[in-house]
mmCIF file with all atom_site columns, C-alpha atoms in Angstrom:
data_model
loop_
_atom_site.group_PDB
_atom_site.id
_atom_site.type_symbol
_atom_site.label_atom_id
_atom_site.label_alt_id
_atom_site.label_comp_id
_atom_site.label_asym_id
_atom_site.label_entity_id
_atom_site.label_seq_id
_atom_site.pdbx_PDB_ins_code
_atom_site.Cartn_x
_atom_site.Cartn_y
_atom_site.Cartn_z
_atom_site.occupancy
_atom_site.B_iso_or_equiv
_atom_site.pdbx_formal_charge
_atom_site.auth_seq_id
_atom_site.auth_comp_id
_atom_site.auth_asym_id
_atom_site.auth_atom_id
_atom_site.pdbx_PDB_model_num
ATOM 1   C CA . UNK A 1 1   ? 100.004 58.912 114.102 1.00 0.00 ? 1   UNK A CA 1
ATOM 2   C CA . UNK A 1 2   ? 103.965 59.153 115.020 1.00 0.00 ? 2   UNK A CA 1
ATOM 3   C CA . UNK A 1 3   ? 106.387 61.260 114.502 1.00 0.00 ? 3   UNK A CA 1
ATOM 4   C CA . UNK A 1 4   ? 107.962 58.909 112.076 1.00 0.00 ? 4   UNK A CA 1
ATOM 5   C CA . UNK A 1 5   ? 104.763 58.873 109.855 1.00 0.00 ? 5   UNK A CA 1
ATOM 6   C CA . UNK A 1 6   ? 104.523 62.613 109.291 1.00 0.00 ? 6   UNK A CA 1
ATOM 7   C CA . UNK A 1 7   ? 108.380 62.418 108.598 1.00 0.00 ? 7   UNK A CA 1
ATOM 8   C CA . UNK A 1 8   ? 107.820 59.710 105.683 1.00 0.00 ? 8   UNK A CA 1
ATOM 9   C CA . UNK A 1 9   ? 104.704 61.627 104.430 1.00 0.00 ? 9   UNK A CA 1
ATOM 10  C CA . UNK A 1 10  ? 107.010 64.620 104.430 1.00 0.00 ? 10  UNK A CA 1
ATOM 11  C CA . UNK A 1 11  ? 109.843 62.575 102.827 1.00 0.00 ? 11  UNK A CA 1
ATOM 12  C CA . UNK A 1 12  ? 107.022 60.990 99.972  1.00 0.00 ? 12  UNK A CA 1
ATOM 13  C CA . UNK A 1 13  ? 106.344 64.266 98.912  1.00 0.00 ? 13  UNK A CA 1
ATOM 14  C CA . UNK A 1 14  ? 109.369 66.094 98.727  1.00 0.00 ? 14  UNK A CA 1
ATOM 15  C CA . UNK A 1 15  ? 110.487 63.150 96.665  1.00 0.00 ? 15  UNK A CA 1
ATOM 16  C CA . UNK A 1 16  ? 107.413 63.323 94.776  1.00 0.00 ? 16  UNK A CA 1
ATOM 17  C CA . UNK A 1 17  ? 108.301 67.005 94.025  1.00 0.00 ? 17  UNK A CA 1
ATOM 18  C CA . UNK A 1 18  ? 111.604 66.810 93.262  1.00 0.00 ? 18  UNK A CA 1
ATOM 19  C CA . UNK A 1 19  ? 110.884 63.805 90.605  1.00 0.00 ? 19  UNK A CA 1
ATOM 20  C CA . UNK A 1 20  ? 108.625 66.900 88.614  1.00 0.00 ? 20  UNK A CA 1
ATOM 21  C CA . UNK A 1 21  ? 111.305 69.423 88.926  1.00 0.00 ? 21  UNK A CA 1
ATOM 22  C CA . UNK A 1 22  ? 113.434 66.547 87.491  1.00 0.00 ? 22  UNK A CA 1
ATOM 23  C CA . UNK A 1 23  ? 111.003 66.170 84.779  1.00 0.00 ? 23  UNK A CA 1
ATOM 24  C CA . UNK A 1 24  ? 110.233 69.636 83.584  1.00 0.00 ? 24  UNK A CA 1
ATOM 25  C CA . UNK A 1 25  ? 113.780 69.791 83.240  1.00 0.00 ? 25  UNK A CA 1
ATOM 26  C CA . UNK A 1 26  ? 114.198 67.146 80.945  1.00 0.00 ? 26  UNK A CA 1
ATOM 27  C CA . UNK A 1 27  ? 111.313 68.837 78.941  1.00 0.00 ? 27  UNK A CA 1
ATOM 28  C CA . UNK A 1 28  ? 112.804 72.079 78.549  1.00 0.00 ? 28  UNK A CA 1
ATOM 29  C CA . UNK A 1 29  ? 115.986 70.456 77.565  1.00 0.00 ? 29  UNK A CA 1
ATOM 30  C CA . UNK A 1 30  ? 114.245 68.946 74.930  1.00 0.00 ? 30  UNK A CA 1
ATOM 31  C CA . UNK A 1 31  ? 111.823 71.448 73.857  1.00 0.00 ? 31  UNK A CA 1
ATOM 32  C CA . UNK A 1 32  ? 113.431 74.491 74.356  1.00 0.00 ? 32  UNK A CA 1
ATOM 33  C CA . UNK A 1 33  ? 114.748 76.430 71.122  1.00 0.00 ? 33  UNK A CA 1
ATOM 34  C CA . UNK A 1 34  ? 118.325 77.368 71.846  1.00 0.00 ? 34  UNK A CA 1
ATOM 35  C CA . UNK A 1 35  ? 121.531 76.603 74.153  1.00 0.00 ? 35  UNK A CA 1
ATOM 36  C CA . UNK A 1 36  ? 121.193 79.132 76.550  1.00 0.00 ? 36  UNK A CA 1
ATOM 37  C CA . UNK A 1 37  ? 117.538 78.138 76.883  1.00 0.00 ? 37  UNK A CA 1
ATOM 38  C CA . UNK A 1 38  ? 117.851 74.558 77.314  1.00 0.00 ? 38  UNK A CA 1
ATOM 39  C CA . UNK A 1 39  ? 120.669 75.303 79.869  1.00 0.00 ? 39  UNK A CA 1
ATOM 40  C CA . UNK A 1 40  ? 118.920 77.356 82.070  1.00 0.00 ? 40  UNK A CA 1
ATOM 41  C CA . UNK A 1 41  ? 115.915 74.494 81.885  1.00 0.00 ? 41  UNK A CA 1
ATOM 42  C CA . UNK A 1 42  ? 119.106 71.896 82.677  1.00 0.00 ? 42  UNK A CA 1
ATOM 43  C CA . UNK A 1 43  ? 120.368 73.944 85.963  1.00 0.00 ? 43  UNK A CA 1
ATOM 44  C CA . UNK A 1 44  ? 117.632 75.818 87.293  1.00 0.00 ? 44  UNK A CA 1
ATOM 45  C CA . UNK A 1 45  ? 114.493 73.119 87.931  1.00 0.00 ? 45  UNK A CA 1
ATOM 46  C CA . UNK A 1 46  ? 117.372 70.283 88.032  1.00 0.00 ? 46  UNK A CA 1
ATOM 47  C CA . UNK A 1 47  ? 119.643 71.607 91.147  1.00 0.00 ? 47  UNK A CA 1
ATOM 48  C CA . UNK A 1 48  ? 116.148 72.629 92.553  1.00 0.00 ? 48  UNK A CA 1
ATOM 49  C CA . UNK A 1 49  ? 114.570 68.925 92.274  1.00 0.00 ? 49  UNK A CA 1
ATOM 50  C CA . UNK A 1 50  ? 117.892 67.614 93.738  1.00 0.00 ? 50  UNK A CA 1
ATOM 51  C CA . UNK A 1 51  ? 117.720 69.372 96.474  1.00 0.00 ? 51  UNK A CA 1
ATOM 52  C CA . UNK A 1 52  ? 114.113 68.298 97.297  1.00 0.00 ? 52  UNK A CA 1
ATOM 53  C CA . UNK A 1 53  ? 114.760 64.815 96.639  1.00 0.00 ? 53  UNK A CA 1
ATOM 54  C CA . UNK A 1 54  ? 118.024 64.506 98.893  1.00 0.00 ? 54  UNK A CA 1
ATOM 55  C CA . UNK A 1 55  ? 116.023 66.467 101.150 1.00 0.00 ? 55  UNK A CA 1
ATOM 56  C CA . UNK A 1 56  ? 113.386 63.300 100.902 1.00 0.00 ? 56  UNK A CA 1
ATOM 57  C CA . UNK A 1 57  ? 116.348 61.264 101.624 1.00 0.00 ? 57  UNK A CA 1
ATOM 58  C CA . UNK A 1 58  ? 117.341 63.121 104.917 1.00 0.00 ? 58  UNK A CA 1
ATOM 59  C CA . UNK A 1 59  ? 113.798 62.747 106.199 1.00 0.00 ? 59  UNK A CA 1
ATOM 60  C CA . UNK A 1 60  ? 113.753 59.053 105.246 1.00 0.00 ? 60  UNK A CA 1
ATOM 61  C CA . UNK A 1 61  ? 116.668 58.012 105.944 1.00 0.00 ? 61  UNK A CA 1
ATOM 62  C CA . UNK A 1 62  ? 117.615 59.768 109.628 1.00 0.00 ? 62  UNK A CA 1
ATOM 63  C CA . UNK A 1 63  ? 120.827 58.811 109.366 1.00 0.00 ? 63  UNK A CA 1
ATOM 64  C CA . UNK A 1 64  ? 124.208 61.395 110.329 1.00 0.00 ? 64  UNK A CA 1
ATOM 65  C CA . UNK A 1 65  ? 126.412 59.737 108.447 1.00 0.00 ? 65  UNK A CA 1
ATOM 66  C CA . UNK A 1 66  ? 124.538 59.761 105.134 1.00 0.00 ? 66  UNK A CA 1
ATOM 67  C CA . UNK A 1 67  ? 122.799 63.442 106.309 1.00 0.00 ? 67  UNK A CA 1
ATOM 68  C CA . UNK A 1 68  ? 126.410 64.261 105.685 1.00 0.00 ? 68  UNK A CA 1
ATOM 69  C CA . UNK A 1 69  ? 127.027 63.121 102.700 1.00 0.00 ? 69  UNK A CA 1
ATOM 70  C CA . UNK A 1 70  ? 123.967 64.339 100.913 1.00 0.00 ? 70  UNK A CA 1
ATOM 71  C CA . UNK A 1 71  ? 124.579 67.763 102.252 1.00 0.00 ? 71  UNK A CA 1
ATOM 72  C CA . UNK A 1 72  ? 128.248 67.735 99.731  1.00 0.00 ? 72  UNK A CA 1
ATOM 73  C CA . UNK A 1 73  ? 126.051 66.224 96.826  1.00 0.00 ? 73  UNK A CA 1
ATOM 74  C CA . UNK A 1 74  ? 123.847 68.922 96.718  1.00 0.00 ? 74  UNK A CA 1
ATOM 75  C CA . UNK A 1 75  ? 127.054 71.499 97.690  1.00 0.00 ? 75  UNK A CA 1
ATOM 76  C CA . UNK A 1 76  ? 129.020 69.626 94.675  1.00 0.00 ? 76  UNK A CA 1
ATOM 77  C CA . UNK A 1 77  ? 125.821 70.050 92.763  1.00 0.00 ? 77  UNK A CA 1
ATOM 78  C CA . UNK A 1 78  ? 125.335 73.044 92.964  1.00 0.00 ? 78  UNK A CA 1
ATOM 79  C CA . UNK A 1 79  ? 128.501 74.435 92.411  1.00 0.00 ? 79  UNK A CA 1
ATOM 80  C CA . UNK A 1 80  ? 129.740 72.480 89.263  1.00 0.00 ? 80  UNK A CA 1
ATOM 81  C CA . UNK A 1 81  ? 126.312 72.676 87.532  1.00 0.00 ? 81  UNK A CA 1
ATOM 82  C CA . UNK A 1 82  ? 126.937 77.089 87.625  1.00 0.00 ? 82  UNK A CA 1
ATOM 83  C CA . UNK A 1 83  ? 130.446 76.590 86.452  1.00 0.00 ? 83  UNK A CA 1
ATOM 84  C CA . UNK A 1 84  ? 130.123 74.199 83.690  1.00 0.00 ? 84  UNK A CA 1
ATOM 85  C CA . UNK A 1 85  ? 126.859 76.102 82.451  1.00 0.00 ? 85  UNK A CA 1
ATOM 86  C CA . UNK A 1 86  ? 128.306 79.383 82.402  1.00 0.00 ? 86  UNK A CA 1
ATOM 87  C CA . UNK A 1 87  ? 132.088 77.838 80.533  1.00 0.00 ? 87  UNK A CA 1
ATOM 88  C CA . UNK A 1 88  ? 129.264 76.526 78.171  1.00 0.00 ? 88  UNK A CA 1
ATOM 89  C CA . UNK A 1 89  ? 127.410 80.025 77.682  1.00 0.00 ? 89  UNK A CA 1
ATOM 90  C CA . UNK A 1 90  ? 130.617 81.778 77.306  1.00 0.00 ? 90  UNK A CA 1
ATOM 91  C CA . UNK A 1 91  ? 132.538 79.111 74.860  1.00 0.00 ? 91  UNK A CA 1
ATOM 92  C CA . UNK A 1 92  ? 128.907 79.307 72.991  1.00 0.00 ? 92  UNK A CA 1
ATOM 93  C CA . UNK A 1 93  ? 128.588 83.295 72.406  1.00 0.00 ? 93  UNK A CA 1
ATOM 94  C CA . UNK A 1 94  ? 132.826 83.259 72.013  1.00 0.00 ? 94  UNK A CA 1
ATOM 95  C CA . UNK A 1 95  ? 132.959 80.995 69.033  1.00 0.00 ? 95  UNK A CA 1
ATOM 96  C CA . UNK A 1 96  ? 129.224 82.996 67.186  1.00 0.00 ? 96  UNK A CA 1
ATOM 97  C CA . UNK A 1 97  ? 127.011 80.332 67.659  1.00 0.00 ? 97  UNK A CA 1
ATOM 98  C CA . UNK A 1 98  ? 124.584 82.520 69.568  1.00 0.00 ? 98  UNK A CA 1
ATOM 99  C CA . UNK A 1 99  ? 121.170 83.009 68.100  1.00 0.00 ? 99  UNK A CA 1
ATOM 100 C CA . UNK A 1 100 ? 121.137 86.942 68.923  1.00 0.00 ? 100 UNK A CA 1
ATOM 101 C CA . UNK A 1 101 ? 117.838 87.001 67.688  1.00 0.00 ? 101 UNK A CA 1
ATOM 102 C CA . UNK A 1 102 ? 116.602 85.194 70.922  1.00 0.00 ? 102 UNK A CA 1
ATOM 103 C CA . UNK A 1 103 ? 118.106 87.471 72.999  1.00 0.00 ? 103 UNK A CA 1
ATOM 104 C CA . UNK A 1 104 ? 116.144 90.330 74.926  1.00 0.00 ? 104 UNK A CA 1
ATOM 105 C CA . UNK A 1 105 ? 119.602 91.601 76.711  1.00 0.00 ? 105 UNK A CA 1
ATOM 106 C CA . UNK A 1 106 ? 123.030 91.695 74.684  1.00 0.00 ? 106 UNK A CA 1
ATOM 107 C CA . UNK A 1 107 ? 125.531 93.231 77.281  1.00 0.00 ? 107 UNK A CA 1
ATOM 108 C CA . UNK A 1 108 ? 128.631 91.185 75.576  1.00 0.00 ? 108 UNK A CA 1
ATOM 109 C CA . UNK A 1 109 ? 128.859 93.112 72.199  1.00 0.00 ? 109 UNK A CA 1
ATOM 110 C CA . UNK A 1 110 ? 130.603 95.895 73.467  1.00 0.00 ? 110 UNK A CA 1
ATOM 111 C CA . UNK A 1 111 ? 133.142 93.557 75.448  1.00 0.00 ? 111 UNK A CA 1
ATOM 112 C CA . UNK A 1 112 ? 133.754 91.121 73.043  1.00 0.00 ? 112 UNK A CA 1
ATOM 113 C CA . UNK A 1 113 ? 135.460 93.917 70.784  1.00 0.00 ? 113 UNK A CA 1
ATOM 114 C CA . UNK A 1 114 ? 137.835 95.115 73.546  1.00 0.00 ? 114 UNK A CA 1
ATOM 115 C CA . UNK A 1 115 ? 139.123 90.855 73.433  1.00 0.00 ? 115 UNK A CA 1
ATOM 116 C CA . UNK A 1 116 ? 142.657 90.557 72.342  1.00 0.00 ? 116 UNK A CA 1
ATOM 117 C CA . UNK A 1 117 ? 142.021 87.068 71.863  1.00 0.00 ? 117 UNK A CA 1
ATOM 118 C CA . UNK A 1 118 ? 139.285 84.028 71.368  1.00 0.00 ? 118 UNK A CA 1
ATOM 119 C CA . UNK A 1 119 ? 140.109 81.577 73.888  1.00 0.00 ? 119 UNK A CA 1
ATOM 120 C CA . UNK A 1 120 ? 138.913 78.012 73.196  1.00 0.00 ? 120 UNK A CA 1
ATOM 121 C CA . UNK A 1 121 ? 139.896 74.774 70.804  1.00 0.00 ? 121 UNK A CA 1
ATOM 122 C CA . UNK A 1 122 ? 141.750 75.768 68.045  1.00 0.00 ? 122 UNK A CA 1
#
């Protein structure tokens, strides 16, 4: 057995791995009872399966140039999936549409009164 074999074994099963993160996602997005819920289920197992699967990809693919490139897909990843999840969270709780009787923690209350103004679509 080469080298190359226990590098595509490797590759099979961080693929393999990152195809289930992938899926429990897209469960929790579905099943999940509220927004903030379903996005933590859509950023959490999803920038986590990416990573294993491009990961799969570097082993398989041993190539610099496209090494490269998957390295800013998962960077790009990873930083617009925190951004656009937490202008979603805040645009959510901003406009009332919170179910606050999901929530264990409500640290906003007290801020949200000292807010001269509601920012969003008018």
């Amino acid at each position: 057995m080469s080298w190359v074999d226990v590098m595509d074994g490797a590759s099979a099963v961080l693929l393999l791995a990152g195809s289930v993160f992938a899926l429990i996602a897209a469960i929790g997005v579905v099943r999940l009872p509220d927004l903030l819920s379903r996005m933590h289920a859509a950023t959490k197992p999803q920038v986590i399966g990416l990573m294993l699967v491009v990961s799969g990809l570097a082993l398989r693919l041993r190539d610099p140039s496209v090494l490269a490139m998957l390295f800013f897909v998962v960077l790009l990843q990873m930083g617009t999936s925190v951004v656009s999840s937490h202008m979603v969270a805040r645009a959510n709780y901003r406009t009332g549409r919170l179910r606050k009787d999901l929530l264990v923690l409500d640290e906003l209350t007290a801020e949200q009164k000292n807010w001269e103004d509601q920012r969003g679509a008018p």
